[in-house]
Amino acid sequence: MNAMTREPTLEEQLARAERDLVCASMIDDWTRCQRETAECERHIASIKRQIAERDERQHIENACASLGDRHAG
């Protein structure tokens, strides 16, 4: 059976990345811990940028729609 799976939302991806960061910080090998932690932090920053960009696009779309509504009526 080939069930369709949905792509996780950015918020779900962020929550997972934050959990991964906690796990990375518990790695016993200091060098690996540092590497994994840095990778997780970069991933979290990337997801947060994507969320900010999405929210900004939505804000602009809402503002444009609001202006369109004012001129339509």
mmCIF file of C-alpha atoms in Angstrom:
data_model
loop_
_atom_site.group_PDB
_atom_site.id
_atom_site.type_symbol
_atom_site.label_atom_id
_atom_site.label_comp_id
_atom_site.label_asym_id
_atom_site.label_seq_id
_atom_site.Cartn_x
_atom_site.Cartn_y
_atom_site.Cartn_z
ATOM 1 C CA MET A 1 0.000 0.000 0.000
ATOM 2 C CA ASN A 2 1.370 3.389 -0.998
ATOM 3 C CA ALA A 3 -0.210 5.831 1.426
ATOM 4 C CA MET A 4 0.188 9.527 0.721
ATOM 5 C CA THR A 5 2.170 11.334 3.388
ATOM 6 C CA ARG A 6 2.020 15.047 3.887
ATOM 7 C CA GLU A 7 5.016 17.302 4.135
ATOM 8 C CA PRO A 8 5.579 18.538 7.710
ATOM 9 C CA THR A 9 4.783 22.205 8.275
ATOM 10 C CA LEU A 10 7.607 24.627 8.986
ATOM 11 C CA GLU A 11 6.494 24.750 12.603
ATOM 12 C CA GLU A 12 6.650 20.958 12.834
ATOM 13 C CA GLN A 13 10.083 20.991 11.200
ATOM 14 C CA LEU A 14 11.226 23.625 13.713
ATOM 15 C CA ALA A 15 9.984 21.582 16.672
ATOM 16 C CA ARG A 16 11.829 18.519 15.335
ATOM 17 C CA ALA A 17 15.035 20.509 14.767
ATOM 18 C CA GLU A 18 14.847 21.894 18.309
ATOM 19 C CA ARG A 19 14.467 18.350 19.677
ATOM 20 C CA ASP A 20 17.440 17.294 17.560
ATOM 21 C CA LEU A 21 19.451 20.138 19.110
ATOM 22 C CA VAL A 22 18.667 18.877 22.608
ATOM 23 C CA CYS A 23 19.746 15.380 21.595
ATOM 24 C CA ALA A 24 22.936 16.706 19.982
ATOM 25 C CA SER A 25 23.859 18.498 23.178
ATOM 26 C CA MET A 26 23.802 15.160 25.029
ATOM 27 C CA ILE A 27 26.342 13.404 22.793
ATOM 28 C CA ASP A 28 29.287 12.160 24.853
ATOM 29 C CA ASP A 29 31.927 12.677 22.158
ATOM 30 C CA TRP A 30 32.747 16.403 22.513
ATOM 31 C CA THR A 31 33.892 16.883 18.920
ATOM 32 C CA ARG A 32 30.802 15.192 17.531
ATOM 33 C CA CYS A 33 28.612 17.111 19.988
ATOM 34 C CA GLN A 34 30.041 20.413 18.761
ATOM 35 C CA ARG A 35 29.584 19.435 15.110
ATOM 36 C CA GLU A 36 26.023 18.145 15.558
ATOM 37 C CA THR A 37 25.015 21.131 17.699
ATOM 38 C CA ALA A 38 26.322 23.591 15.107
ATOM 39 C CA GLU A 39 24.489 21.728 12.344
ATOM 40 C CA CYS A 40 21.237 21.793 14.345
ATOM 41 C CA GLU A 41 21.610 25.492 15.079
ATOM 42 C CA ARG A 42 22.115 26.243 11.369
ATOM 43 C CA HIS A 43 19.053 24.154 10.512
ATOM 44 C CA ILE A 44 16.944 25.950 13.133
ATOM 45 C CA ALA A 45 18.079 29.348 11.821
ATOM 46 C CA SER A 46 17.201 28.295 8.275
ATOM 47 C CA ILE A 47 13.708 27.181 9.266
ATOM 48 C CA LYS A 48 13.131 30.395 11.241
ATOM 49 C CA ARG A 49 14.151 32.418 8.153
ATOM 50 C CA GLN A 50 11.692 30.439 6.042
ATOM 51 C CA ILE A 51 8.916 31.082 8.574
ATOM 52 C CA ALA A 52 9.712 34.814 8.648
ATOM 53 C CA GLU A 53 9.725 34.994 4.840
ATOM 54 C CA ARG A 54 6.427 33.113 4.634
ATOM 55 C CA ASP A 55 4.839 35.356 7.248
ATOM 56 C CA GLU A 56 6.099 38.474 5.465
ATOM 57 C CA ARG A 57 4.636 37.257 2.145
ATOM 58 C CA GLN A 58 1.330 36.565 3.872
ATOM 59 C CA HIS A 59 1.356 40.012 5.469
ATOM 60 C CA ILE A 60 1.965 41.648 2.080
ATOM 61 C CA GLU A 61 -0.761 39.556 0.434
ATOM 62 C CA ASN A 62 -3.222 40.518 3.180
ATOM 63 C CA ALA A 63 -2.313 44.203 2.845
ATOM 64 C CA CYS A 64 -2.769 44.072 -0.940
ATOM 65 C CA ALA A 65 -6.090 42.263 -0.579
ATOM 66 C CA SER A 66 -7.224 44.859 1.948
ATOM 67 C CA LEU A 67 -6.362 47.668 -0.450
ATOM 68 C CA GLY A 68 -8.194 45.867 -3.234
ATOM 69 C CA ASP A 69 -11.296 45.528 -1.051
ATOM 70 C CA ARG A 70 -11.283 49.253 -0.310
ATOM 71 C CA HIS A 71 -11.098 50.167 -3.976
ATOM 72 C CA ALA A 72 -13.677 47.602 -5.052
ATOM 73 C CA GLY A 73 -16.474 48.993 -2.903
#
